[in-house]
PDB file of C-alpha atoms and ligand atoms in Angstrom:
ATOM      1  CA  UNK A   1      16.442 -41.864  23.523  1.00  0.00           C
ATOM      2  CA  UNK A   2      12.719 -42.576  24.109  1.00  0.00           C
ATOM      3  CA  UNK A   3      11.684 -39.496  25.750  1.00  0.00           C
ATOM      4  CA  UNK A   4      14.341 -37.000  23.435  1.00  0.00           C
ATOM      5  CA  UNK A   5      12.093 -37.790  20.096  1.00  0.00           C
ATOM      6  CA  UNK A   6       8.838 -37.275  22.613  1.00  0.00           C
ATOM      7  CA  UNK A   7       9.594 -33.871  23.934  1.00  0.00           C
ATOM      8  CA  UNK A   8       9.254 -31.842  20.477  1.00  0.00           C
ATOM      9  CA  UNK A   9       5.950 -33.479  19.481  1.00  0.00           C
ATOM     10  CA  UNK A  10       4.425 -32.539  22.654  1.00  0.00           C
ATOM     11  CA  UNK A  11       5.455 -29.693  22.405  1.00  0.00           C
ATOM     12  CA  UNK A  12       3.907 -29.701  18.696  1.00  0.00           C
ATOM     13  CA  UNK A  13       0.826 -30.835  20.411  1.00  0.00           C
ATOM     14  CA  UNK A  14       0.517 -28.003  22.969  1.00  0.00           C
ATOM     15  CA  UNK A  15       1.523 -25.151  20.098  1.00  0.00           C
ATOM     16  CA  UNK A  16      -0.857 -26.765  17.831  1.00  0.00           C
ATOM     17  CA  UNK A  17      -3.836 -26.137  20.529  1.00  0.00           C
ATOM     18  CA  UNK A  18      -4.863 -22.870  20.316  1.00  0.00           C
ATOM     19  CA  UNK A  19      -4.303 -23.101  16.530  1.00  0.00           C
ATOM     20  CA  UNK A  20      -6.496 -25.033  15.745  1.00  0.00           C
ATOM     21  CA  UNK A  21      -9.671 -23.670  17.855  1.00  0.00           C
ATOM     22  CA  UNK A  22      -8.765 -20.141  16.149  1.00  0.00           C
ATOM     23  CA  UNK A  23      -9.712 -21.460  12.290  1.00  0.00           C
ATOM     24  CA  UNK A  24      -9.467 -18.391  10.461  1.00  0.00           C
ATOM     25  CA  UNK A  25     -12.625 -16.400   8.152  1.00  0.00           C
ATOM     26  CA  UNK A  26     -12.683 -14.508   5.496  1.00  0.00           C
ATOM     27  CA  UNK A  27     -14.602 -11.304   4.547  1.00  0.00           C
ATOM     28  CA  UNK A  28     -15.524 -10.446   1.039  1.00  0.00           C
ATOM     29  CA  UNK A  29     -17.700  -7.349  -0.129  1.00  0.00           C
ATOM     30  CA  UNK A  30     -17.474  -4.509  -2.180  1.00  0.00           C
ATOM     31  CA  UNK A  31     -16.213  -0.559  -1.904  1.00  0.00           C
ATOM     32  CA  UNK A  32     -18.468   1.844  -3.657  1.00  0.00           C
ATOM     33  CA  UNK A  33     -17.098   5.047  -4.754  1.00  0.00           C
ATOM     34  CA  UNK A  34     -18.859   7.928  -5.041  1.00  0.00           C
ATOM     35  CA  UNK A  35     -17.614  11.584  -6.844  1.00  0.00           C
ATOM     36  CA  UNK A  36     -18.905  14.731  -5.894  1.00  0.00           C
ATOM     37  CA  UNK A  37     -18.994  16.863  -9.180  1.00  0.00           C
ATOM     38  CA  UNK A  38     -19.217  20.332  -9.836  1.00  0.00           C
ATOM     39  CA  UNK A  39     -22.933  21.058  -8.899  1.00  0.00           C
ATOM     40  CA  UNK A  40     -22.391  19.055  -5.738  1.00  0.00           C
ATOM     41  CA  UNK A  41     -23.938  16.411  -6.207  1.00  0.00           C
ATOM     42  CA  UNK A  42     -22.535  12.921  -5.639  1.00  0.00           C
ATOM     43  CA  UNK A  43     -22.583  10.469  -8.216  1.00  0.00           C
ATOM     44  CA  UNK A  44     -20.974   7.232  -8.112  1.00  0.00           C
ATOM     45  CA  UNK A  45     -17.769   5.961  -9.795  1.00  0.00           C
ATOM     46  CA  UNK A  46     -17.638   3.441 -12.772  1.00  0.00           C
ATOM     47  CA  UNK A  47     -14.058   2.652 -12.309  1.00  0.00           C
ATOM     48  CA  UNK A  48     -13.811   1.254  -8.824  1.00  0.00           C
ATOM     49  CA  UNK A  49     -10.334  -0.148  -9.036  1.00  0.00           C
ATOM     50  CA  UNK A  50      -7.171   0.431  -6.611  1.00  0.00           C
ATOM     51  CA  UNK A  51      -8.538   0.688  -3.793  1.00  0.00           C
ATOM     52  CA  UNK A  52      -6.863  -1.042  -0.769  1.00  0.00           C
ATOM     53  CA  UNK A  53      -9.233  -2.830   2.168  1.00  0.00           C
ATOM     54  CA  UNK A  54      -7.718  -4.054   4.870  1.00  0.00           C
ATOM     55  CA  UNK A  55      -8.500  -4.612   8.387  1.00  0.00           C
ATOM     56  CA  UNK A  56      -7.094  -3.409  12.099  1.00  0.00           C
ATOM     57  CA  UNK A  57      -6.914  -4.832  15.342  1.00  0.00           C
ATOM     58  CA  UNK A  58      -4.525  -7.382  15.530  1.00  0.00           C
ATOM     59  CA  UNK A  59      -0.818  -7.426  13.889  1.00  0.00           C
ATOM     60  CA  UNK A  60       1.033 -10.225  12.088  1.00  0.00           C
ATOM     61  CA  UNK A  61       4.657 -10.530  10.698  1.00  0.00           C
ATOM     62  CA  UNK A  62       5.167  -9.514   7.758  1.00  0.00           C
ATOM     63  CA  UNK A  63       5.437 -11.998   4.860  1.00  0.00           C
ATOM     64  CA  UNK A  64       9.153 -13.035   3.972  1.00  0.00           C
ATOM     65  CA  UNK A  65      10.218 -11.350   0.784  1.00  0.00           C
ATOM     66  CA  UNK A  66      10.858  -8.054  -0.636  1.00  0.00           C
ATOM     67  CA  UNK A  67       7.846  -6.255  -2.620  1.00  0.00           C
ATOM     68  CA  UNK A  68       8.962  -4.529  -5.729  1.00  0.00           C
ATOM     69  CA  UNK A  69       7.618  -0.979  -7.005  1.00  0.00           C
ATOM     70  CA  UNK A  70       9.089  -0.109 -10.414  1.00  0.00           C
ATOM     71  CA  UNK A  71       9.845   2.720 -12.049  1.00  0.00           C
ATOM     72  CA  UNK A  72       8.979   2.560 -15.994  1.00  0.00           C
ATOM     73  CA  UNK A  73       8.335   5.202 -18.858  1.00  0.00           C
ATOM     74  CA  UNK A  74       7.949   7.575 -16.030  1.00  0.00           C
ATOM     75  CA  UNK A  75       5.433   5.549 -14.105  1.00  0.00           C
ATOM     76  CA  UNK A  76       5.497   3.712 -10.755  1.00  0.00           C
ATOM     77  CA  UNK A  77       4.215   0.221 -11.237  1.00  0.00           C
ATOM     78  CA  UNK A  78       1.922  -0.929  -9.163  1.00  0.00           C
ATOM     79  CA  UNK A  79       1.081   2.983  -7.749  1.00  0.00           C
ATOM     80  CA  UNK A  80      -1.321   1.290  -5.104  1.00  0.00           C
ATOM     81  CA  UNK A  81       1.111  -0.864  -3.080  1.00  0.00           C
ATOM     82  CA  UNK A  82      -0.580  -2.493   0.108  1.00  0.00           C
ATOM     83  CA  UNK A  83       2.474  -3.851   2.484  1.00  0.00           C
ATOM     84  CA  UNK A  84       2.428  -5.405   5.875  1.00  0.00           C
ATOM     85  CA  UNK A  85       4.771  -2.781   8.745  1.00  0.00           C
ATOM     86  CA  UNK A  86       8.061  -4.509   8.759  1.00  0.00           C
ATOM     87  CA  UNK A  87       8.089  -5.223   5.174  1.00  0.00           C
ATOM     88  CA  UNK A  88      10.641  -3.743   3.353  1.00  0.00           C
ATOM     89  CA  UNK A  89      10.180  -2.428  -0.370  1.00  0.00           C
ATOM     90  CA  UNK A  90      12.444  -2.596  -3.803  1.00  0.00           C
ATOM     91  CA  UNK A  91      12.289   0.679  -6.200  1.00  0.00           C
ATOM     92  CA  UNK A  92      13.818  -0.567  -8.931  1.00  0.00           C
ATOM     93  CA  UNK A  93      14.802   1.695 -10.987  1.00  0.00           C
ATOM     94  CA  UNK A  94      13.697  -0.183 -14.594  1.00  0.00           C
ATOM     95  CA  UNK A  95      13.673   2.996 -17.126  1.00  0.00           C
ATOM     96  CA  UNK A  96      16.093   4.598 -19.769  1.00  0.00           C
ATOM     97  CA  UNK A  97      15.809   8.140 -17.021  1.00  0.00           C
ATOM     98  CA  UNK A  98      17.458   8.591 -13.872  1.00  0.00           C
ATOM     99  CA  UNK A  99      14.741   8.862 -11.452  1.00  0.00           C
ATOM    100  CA  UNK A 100      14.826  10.502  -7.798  1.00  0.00           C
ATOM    101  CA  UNK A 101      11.905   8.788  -5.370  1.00  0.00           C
ATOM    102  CA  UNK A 102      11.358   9.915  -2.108  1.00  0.00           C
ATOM    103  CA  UNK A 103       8.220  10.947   0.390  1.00  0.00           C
ATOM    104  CA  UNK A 104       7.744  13.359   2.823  1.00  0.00           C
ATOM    105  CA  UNK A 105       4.619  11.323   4.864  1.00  0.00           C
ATOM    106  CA  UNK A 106       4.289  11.441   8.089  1.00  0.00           C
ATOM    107  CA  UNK A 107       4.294   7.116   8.082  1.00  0.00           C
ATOM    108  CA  UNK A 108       7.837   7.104   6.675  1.00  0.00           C
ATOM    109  CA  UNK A 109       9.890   9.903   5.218  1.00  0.00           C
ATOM    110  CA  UNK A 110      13.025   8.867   2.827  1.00  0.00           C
ATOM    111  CA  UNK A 111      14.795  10.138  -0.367  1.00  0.00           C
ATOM    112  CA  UNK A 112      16.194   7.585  -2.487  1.00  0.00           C
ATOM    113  CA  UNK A 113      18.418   9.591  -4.060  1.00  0.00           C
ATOM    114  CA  UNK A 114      19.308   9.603  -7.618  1.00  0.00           C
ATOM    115  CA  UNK A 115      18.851   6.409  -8.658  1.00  0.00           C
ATOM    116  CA  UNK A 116      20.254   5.494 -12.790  1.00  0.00           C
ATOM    117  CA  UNK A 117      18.536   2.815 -15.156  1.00  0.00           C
ATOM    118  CA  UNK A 118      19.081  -0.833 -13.103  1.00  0.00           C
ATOM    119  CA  UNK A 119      19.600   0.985  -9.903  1.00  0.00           C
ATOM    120  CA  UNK A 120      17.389  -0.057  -6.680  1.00  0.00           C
ATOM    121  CA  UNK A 121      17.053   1.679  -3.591  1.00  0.00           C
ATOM    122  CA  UNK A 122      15.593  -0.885  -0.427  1.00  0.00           C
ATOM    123  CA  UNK A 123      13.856   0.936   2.450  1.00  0.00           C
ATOM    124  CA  UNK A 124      12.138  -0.190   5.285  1.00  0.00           C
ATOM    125  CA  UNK A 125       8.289   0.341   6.470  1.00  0.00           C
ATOM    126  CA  UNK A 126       8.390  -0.117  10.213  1.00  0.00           C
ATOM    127  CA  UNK A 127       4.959   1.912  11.077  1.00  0.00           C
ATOM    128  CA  UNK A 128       1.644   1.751   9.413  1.00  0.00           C
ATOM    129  CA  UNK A 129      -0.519   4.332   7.103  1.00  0.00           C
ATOM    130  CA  UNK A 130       0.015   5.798   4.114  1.00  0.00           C
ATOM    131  CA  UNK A 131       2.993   6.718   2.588  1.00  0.00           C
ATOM    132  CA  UNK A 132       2.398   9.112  -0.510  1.00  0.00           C
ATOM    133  CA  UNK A 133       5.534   8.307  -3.316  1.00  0.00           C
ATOM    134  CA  UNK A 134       6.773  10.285  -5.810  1.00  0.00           C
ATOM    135  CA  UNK A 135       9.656  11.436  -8.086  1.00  0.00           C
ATOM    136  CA  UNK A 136      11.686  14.681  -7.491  1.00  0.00           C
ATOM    137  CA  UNK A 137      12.325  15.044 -10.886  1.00  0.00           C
ATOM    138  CA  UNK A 138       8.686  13.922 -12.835  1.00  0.00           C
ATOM    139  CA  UNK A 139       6.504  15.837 -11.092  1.00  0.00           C
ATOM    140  CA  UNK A 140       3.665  13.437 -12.917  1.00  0.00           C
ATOM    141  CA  UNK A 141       5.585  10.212 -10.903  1.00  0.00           C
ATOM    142  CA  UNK A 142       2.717   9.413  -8.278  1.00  0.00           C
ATOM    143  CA  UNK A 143       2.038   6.332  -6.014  1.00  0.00           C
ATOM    144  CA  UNK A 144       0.760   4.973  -2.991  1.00  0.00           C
ATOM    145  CA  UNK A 145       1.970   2.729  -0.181  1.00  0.00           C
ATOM    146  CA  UNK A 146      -0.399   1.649   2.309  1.00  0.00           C
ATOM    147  CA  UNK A 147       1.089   0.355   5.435  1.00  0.00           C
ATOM    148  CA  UNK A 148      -1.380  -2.084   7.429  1.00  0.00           C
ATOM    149  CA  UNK A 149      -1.214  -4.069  10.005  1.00  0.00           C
ATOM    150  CA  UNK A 150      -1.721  -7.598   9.547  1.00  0.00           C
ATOM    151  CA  UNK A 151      -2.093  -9.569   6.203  1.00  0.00           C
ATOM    152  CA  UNK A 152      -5.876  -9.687   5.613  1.00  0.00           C
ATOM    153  CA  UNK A 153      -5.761  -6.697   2.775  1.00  0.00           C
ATOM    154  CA  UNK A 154      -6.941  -6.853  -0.907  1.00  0.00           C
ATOM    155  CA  UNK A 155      -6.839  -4.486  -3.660  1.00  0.00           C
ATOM    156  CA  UNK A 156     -10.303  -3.804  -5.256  1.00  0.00           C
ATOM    157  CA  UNK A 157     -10.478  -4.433  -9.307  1.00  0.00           C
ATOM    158  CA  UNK A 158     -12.264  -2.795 -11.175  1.00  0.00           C
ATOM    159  CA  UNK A 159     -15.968  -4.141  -9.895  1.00  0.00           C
ATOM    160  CA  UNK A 160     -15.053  -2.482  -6.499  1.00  0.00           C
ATOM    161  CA  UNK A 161     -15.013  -6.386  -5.214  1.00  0.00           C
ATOM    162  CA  UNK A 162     -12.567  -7.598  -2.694  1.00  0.00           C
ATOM    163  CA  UNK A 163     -12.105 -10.736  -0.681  1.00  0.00           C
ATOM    164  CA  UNK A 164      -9.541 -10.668   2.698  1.00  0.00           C
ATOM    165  CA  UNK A 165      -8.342 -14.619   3.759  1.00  0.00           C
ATOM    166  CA  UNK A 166      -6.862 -15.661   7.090  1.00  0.00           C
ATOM    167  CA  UNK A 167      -8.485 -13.506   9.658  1.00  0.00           C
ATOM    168  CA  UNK A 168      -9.355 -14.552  12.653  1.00  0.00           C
ATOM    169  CA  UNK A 169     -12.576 -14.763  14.191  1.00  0.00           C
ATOM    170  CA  UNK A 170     -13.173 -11.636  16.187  1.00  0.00           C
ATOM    171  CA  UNK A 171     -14.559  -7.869  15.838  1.00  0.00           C
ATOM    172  CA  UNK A 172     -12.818  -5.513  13.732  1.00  0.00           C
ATOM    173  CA  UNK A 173     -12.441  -1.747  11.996  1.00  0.00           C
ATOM    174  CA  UNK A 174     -12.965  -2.229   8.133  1.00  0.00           C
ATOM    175  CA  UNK A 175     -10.841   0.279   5.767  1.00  0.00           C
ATOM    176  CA  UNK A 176     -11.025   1.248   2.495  1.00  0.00           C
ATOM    177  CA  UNK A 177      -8.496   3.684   1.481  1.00  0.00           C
ATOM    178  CA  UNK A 178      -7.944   5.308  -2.244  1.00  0.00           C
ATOM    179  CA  UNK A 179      -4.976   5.750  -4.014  1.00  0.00           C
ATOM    180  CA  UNK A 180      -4.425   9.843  -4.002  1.00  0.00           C
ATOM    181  CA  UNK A 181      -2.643  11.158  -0.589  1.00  0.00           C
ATOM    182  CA  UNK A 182      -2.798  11.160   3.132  1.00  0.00           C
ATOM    183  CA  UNK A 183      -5.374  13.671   2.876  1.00  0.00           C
ATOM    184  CA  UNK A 184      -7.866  11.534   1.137  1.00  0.00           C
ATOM    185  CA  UNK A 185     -10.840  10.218   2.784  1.00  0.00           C
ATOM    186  CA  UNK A 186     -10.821   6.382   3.902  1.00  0.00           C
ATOM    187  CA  UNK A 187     -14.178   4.647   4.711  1.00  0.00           C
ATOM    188  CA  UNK A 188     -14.738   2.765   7.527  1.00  0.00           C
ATOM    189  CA  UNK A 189     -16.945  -0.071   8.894  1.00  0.00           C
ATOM    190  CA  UNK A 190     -16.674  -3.294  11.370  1.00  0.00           C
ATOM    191  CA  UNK A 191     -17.275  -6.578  10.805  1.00  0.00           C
ATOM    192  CA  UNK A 192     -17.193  -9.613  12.454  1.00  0.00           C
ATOM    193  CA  UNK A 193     -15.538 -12.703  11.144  1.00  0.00           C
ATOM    194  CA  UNK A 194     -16.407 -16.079  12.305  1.00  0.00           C
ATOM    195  CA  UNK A 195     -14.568 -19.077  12.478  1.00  0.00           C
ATOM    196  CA  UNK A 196     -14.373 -21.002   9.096  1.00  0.00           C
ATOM    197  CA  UNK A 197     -17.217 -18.371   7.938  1.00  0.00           C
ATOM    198  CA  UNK A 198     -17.199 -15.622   4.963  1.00  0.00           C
ATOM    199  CA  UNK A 199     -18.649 -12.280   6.249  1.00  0.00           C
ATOM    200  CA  UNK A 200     -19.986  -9.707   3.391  1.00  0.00           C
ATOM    201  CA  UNK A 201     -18.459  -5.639   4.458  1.00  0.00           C
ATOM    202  CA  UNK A 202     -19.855  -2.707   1.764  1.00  0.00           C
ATOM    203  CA  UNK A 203     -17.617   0.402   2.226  1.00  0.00           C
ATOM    204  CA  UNK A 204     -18.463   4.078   0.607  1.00  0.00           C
ATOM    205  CA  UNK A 205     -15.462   6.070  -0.472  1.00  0.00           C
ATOM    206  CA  UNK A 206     -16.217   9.596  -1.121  1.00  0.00           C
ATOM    207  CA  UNK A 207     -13.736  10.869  -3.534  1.00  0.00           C
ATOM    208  CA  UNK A 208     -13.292  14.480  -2.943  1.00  0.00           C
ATOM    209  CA  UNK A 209      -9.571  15.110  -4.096  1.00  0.00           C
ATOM    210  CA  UNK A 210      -8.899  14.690  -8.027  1.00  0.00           C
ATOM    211  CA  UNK A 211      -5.819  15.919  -8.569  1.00  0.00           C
ATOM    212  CA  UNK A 212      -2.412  15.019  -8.119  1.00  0.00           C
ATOM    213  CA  UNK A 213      -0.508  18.465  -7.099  1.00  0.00           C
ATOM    214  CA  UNK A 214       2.022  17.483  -4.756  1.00  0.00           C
ATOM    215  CA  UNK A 215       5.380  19.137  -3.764  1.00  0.00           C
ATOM    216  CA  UNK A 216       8.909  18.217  -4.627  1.00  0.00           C
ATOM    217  CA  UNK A 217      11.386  16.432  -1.891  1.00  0.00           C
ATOM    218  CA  UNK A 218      12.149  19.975  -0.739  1.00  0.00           C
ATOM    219  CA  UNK A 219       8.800  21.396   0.060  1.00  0.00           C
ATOM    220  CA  UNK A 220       8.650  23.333  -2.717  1.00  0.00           C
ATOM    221  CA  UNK A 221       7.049  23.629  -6.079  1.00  0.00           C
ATOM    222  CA  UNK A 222       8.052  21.593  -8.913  1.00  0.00           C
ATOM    223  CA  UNK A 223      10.451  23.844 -11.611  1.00  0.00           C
ATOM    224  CA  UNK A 224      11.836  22.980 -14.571  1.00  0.00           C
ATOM    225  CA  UNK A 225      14.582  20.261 -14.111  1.00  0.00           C
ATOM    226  CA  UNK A 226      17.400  18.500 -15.829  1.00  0.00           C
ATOM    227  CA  UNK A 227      16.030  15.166 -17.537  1.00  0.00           C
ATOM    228  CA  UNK A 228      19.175  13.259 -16.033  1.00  0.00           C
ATOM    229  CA  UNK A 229      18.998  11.096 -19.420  1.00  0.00           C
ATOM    230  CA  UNK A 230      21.340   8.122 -19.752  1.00  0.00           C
ATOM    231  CA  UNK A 231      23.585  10.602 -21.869  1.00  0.00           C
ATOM    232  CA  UNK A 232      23.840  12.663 -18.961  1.00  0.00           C
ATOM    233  CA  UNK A 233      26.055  10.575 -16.789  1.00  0.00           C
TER     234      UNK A 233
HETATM  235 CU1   CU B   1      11.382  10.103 -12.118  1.00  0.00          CU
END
Protein backbone atom coordinates (compact mmCIF):
# COMPACT_ATOMS: atom_id res chain seq x y z
CA UNK A 1 0.00 0.00 0.00
CA UNK A 2 3.05 2.01 1.15
CA UNK A 3 5.10 1.93 -1.86
CA UNK A 4 1.71 2.13 -4.54
CA UNK A 5 0.99 5.96 -3.28
CA UNK A 6 5.11 6.42 -3.51
CA UNK A 7 5.65 5.40 -7.06
CA UNK A 8 3.62 8.39 -8.82
CA UNK A 9 5.24 11.14 -6.72
CA UNK A 10 8.58 10.01 -7.64
CA UNK A 11 7.81 9.86 -10.58
CA UNK A 12 6.37 13.59 -10.15
CA UNK A 13 9.72 14.30 -8.73
CA UNK A 14 11.86 13.03 -11.65
CA UNK A 15 9.30 14.79 -14.43
CA UNK A 16 9.37 17.83 -12.40
CA UNK A 17 13.42 17.99 -12.79
CA UNK A 18 14.19 19.27 -15.88
CA UNK A 19 11.16 21.59 -15.51
CA UNK A 20 12.10 23.40 -13.27
CA UNK A 21 15.92 24.21 -14.33
CA UNK A 22 14.28 25.29 -17.84
CA UNK A 23 12.23 28.54 -16.19
CA UNK A 24 10.95 30.10 -19.16
CA UNK A 25 11.75 34.17 -20.59
CA UNK A 26 10.06 36.38 -22.30
CA UNK A 27 10.96 38.78 -25.17
CA UNK A 28 9.26 42.05 -25.69
CA UNK A 29 10.19 44.78 -28.41
CA UNK A 30 8.76 46.48 -31.14
CA UNK A 31 8.25 45.94 -35.22
CA UNK A 32 8.80 49.05 -37.21
CA UNK A 33 7.22 49.33 -40.49
CA UNK A 34 8.45 51.11 -43.10
CA UNK A 35 6.50 52.04 -46.78
CA UNK A 36 8.25 52.64 -49.78
CA UNK A 37 6.17 55.35 -51.69
CA UNK A 38 6.06 56.43 -55.06
CA UNK A 39 9.43 58.37 -55.36
CA UNK A 40 11.11 55.46 -53.63
CA UNK A 41 11.76 56.51 -50.78
CA UNK A 42 10.96 54.69 -47.54
CA UNK A 43 9.08 56.26 -44.96
CA UNK A 44 7.82 54.67 -41.97
CA UNK A 45 4.28 53.54 -41.02
CA UNK A 46 2.00 55.27 -38.37
CA UNK A 47 -0.31 52.40 -38.07
CA UNK A 48 1.84 49.54 -36.92
CA UNK A 49 -0.89 47.14 -35.97
CA UNK A 50 -1.48 43.32 -37.09
CA UNK A 51 1.47 42.25 -37.33
CA UNK A 52 2.25 38.70 -36.01
CA UNK A 53 5.89 37.96 -34.11
CA UNK A 54 6.60 34.82 -33.25
CA UNK A 55 9.56 32.74 -32.80
CA UNK A 56 11.16 29.26 -34.39
CA UNK A 57 13.20 26.61 -33.19
CA UNK A 58 11.46 24.52 -30.98
CA UNK A 59 7.65 23.18 -31.32
CA UNK A 60 4.93 22.86 -28.68
CA UNK A 61 1.33 21.36 -28.76
CA UNK A 62 -1.01 23.26 -29.66
CA UNK A 63 -3.33 24.85 -27.07
CA UNK A 64 -6.69 22.83 -26.47
CA UNK A 65 -9.56 24.63 -28.09
CA UNK A 66 -10.83 25.65 -31.35
CA UNK A 67 -9.93 29.36 -32.63
CA UNK A 68 -12.78 31.07 -34.30
CA UNK A 69 -12.50 33.37 -37.57
CA UNK A 70 -15.87 34.95 -38.42
CA UNK A 71 -17.40 35.98 -41.22
CA UNK A 72 -19.50 39.40 -40.72
CA UNK A 73 -20.87 42.25 -43.09
CA UNK A 74 -18.51 40.78 -45.55
CA UNK A 75 -15.47 40.83 -43.34
CA UNK A 76 -13.31 38.13 -41.72
CA UNK A 77 -12.90 38.90 -38.07
CA UNK A 78 -9.88 38.81 -36.76
CA UNK A 79 -8.09 38.87 -40.61
CA UNK A 80 -4.62 38.37 -38.78
CA UNK A 81 -5.09 34.97 -37.08
CA UNK A 82 -1.76 33.61 -35.43
CA UNK A 83 -2.40 29.64 -34.62
CA UNK A 84 -0.11 27.02 -33.27
CA UNK A 85 0.31 23.70 -36.34
CA UNK A 86 -2.14 21.23 -35.05
CA UNK A 87 -4.67 23.71 -34.14
CA UNK A 88 -7.69 23.48 -35.82
CA UNK A 89 -9.86 26.65 -36.85
CA UNK A 90 -13.87 27.57 -36.77
CA UNK A 91 -15.24 29.83 -39.86
CA UNK A 92 -18.29 30.60 -38.66
CA UNK A 93 -20.30 31.71 -40.90
CA UNK A 94 -22.09 34.82 -38.69
CA UNK A 95 -23.65 37.08 -41.69
CA UNK A 96 -27.13 37.56 -43.43
CA UNK A 97 -24.84 36.23 -47.06
CA UNK A 98 -23.84 32.89 -47.91
CA UNK A 99 -20.19 33.03 -47.97
CA UNK A 100 -17.65 30.54 -49.81
CA UNK A 101 -13.96 30.55 -47.88
CA UNK A 102 -11.25 28.72 -49.12
CA UNK A 103 -7.21 29.18 -49.88
CA UNK A 104 -5.06 28.06 -52.35
CA UNK A 105 -1.50 28.45 -50.05
CA UNK A 106 0.97 26.36 -50.32
CA UNK A 107 0.73 25.79 -46.03
CA UNK A 108 -2.80 24.40 -46.40
CA UNK A 109 -5.14 24.42 -49.34
CA UNK A 110 -9.11 23.88 -48.58
CA UNK A 111 -12.52 25.15 -49.88
CA UNK A 112 -15.13 25.40 -47.41
CA UNK A 113 -17.72 25.29 -49.59
CA UNK A 114 -20.81 27.25 -49.51
CA UNK A 115 -21.37 27.90 -46.23
CA UNK A 116 -25.28 29.81 -45.26
CA UNK A 117 -25.81 32.33 -42.25
CA UNK A 118 -24.98 30.01 -38.83
CA UNK A 119 -23.05 27.58 -40.88
CA UNK A 120 -19.29 26.62 -39.75
CA UNK A 121 -16.83 24.84 -41.61
CA UNK A 122 -13.73 23.22 -39.07
CA UNK A 123 -10.39 22.56 -40.81
CA UNK A 124 -7.26 21.53 -39.64
CA UNK A 125 -3.63 23.36 -39.75
CA UNK A 126 -1.15 20.53 -39.52
CA UNK A 127 2.04 22.50 -41.14
CA UNK A 128 3.27 25.93 -40.46
CA UNK A 129 3.38 29.41 -42.60
CA UNK A 130 1.01 31.39 -43.95
CA UNK A 131 -2.14 30.59 -45.15
CA UNK A 132 -3.72 33.55 -47.27
CA UNK A 133 -7.96 33.34 -46.71
CA UNK A 134 -10.47 34.55 -48.68
CA UNK A 135 -14.06 34.39 -50.06
CA UNK A 136 -14.95 33.00 -53.57
CA UNK A 137 -17.73 35.07 -53.81
CA UNK A 138 -16.51 38.80 -52.12
CA UNK A 139 -13.63 39.27 -53.84
CA UNK A 140 -12.96 42.21 -50.99
CA UNK A 141 -13.13 39.03 -48.16
CA UNK A 142 -9.29 38.98 -47.15
CA UNK A 143 -7.40 37.40 -44.15
CA UNK A 144 -4.47 35.91 -42.81
CA UNK A 145 -3.52 32.77 -40.91
CA UNK A 146 -0.15 32.44 -39.68
CA UNK A 147 0.86 29.00 -38.78
CA UNK A 148 3.89 28.92 -36.16
CA UNK A 149 5.44 26.69 -34.37
CA UNK A 150 5.30 26.90 -30.78
CA UNK A 151 3.16 29.31 -28.59
CA UNK A 152 5.48 32.29 -27.95
CA UNK A 153 3.60 34.66 -30.76
CA UNK A 154 1.90 38.10 -30.24
CA UNK A 155 0.06 40.32 -32.44
CA UNK A 156 1.50 43.92 -32.57
CA UNK A 157 -1.20 46.88 -31.69
CA UNK A 158 -1.11 49.66 -32.98
CA UNK A 159 2.37 51.07 -31.24
CA UNK A 160 4.14 48.22 -33.20
CA UNK A 161 4.79 46.75 -29.42
CA UNK A 162 4.70 43.11 -28.68
CA UNK A 163 5.59 40.93 -25.75
CA UNK A 164 6.07 36.76 -26.34
CA UNK A 165 5.72 34.67 -22.64
CA UNK A 166 6.89 31.12 -22.00
CA UNK A 167 9.95 30.65 -24.07
CA UNK A 168 12.59 28.94 -23.10
CA UNK A 169 15.97 29.99 -22.57
CA UNK A 170 17.94 29.36 -25.70
CA UNK A 171 18.90 31.05 -29.23
CA UNK A 172 16.31 31.69 -31.67
CA UNK A 173 15.04 33.18 -35.34
CA UNK A 174 12.73 36.27 -34.57
CA UNK A 175 9.70 36.86 -37.19
CA UNK A 176 7.63 39.47 -37.93
CA UNK A 177 5.23 38.80 -40.61
CA UNK A 178 2.35 41.33 -42.07
CA UNK A 179 -0.99 40.65 -42.79
CA UNK A 180 -1.16 40.80 -46.91
CA UNK A 181 -0.03 37.30 -48.64
CA UNK A 182 2.65 34.71 -48.84
CA UNK A 183 4.47 36.98 -50.98
CA UNK A 184 4.96 39.65 -48.44
CA UNK A 185 8.17 40.31 -46.86
CA UNK A 186 8.72 38.99 -43.13
CA UNK A 187 11.62 40.46 -41.02
CA UNK A 188 13.86 38.56 -39.25
CA UNK A 189 16.25 38.70 -36.24
CA UNK A 190 17.59 36.31 -33.23
CA UNK A 191 17.46 36.70 -29.87
CA UNK A 192 18.38 35.06 -26.97
CA UNK A 193 16.11 34.47 -24.05
CA UNK A 194 17.36 33.78 -20.66
CA UNK A 195 15.99 32.02 -17.94
CA UNK A 196 13.42 34.08 -15.86
CA UNK A 197 14.82 37.19 -18.03
CA UNK A 198 12.90 39.68 -20.58
CA UNK A 199 15.01 40.18 -23.78
CA UNK A 200 14.14 43.48 -25.99
CA UNK A 201 13.99 42.21 -30.28
CA UNK A 202 13.29 45.48 -32.84
CA UNK A 203 12.16 44.03 -36.24
CA UNK A 204 11.85 46.26 -39.67
CA UNK A 205 9.05 45.26 -41.97
CA UNK A 206 9.33 46.70 -45.32
CA UNK A 207 5.94 46.92 -46.76
CA UNK A 208 6.22 46.67 -50.43
CA UNK A 209 2.77 45.05 -51.46
CA UNK A 210 -0.45 47.38 -50.90
CA UNK A 211 -2.98 45.84 -52.48
CA UNK A 212 -5.18 43.08 -52.06
CA UNK A 213 -5.67 41.50 -55.77
CA UNK A 214 -5.93 37.96 -55.26
CA UNK A 215 -7.59 35.18 -57.38
CA UNK A 216 -10.78 33.28 -56.88
CA UNK A 217 -10.78 29.39 -55.59
CA UNK A 218 -10.35 28.50 -59.26
CA UNK A 219 -7.30 30.39 -60.28
CA UNK A 220 -9.00 32.75 -62.02
CA UNK A 221 -10.15 36.30 -61.91
CA UNK A 222 -12.94 37.40 -59.86
CA UNK A 223 -16.41 38.01 -62.24
CA UNK A 224 -19.50 39.09 -61.39
CA UNK A 225 -21.31 36.54 -59.08
CA UNK A 226 -24.62 35.64 -57.59
CA UNK A 227 -24.99 37.37 -54.02
CA UNK A 228 -26.32 33.90 -52.62
CA UNK A 229 -28.64 36.18 -50.26
CA UNK A 230 -30.72 34.44 -47.60
CA UNK A 231 -33.67 34.77 -50.22
CA UNK A 232 -31.74 32.76 -52.46
CA UNK A 233 -31.96 29.42 -50.80
CU1 LIG B 1 -18.16 35.95 -48.72
Amino acid sequence: MGSRSLKPFLLSLLLAAPLASAEPGSVQGEVLISVVGPDGKPRPKADRSGVVVYLTGYTEAPPAGVVRMSQRNKTFIPSVLPIVAGQKVEFANEDVVVHNVFSRSVARKFDAGKNRPNETYVEAFKKTGIVDVYCDIHEQMVATLVVVPNRAFAVTGKDGSFRLSGVPPGRYPIFAVHRRDEKSDIARAEVVVEAGRTSTATLTLVETRTDDSHLDKRGKKYGPRPDYSEKDR
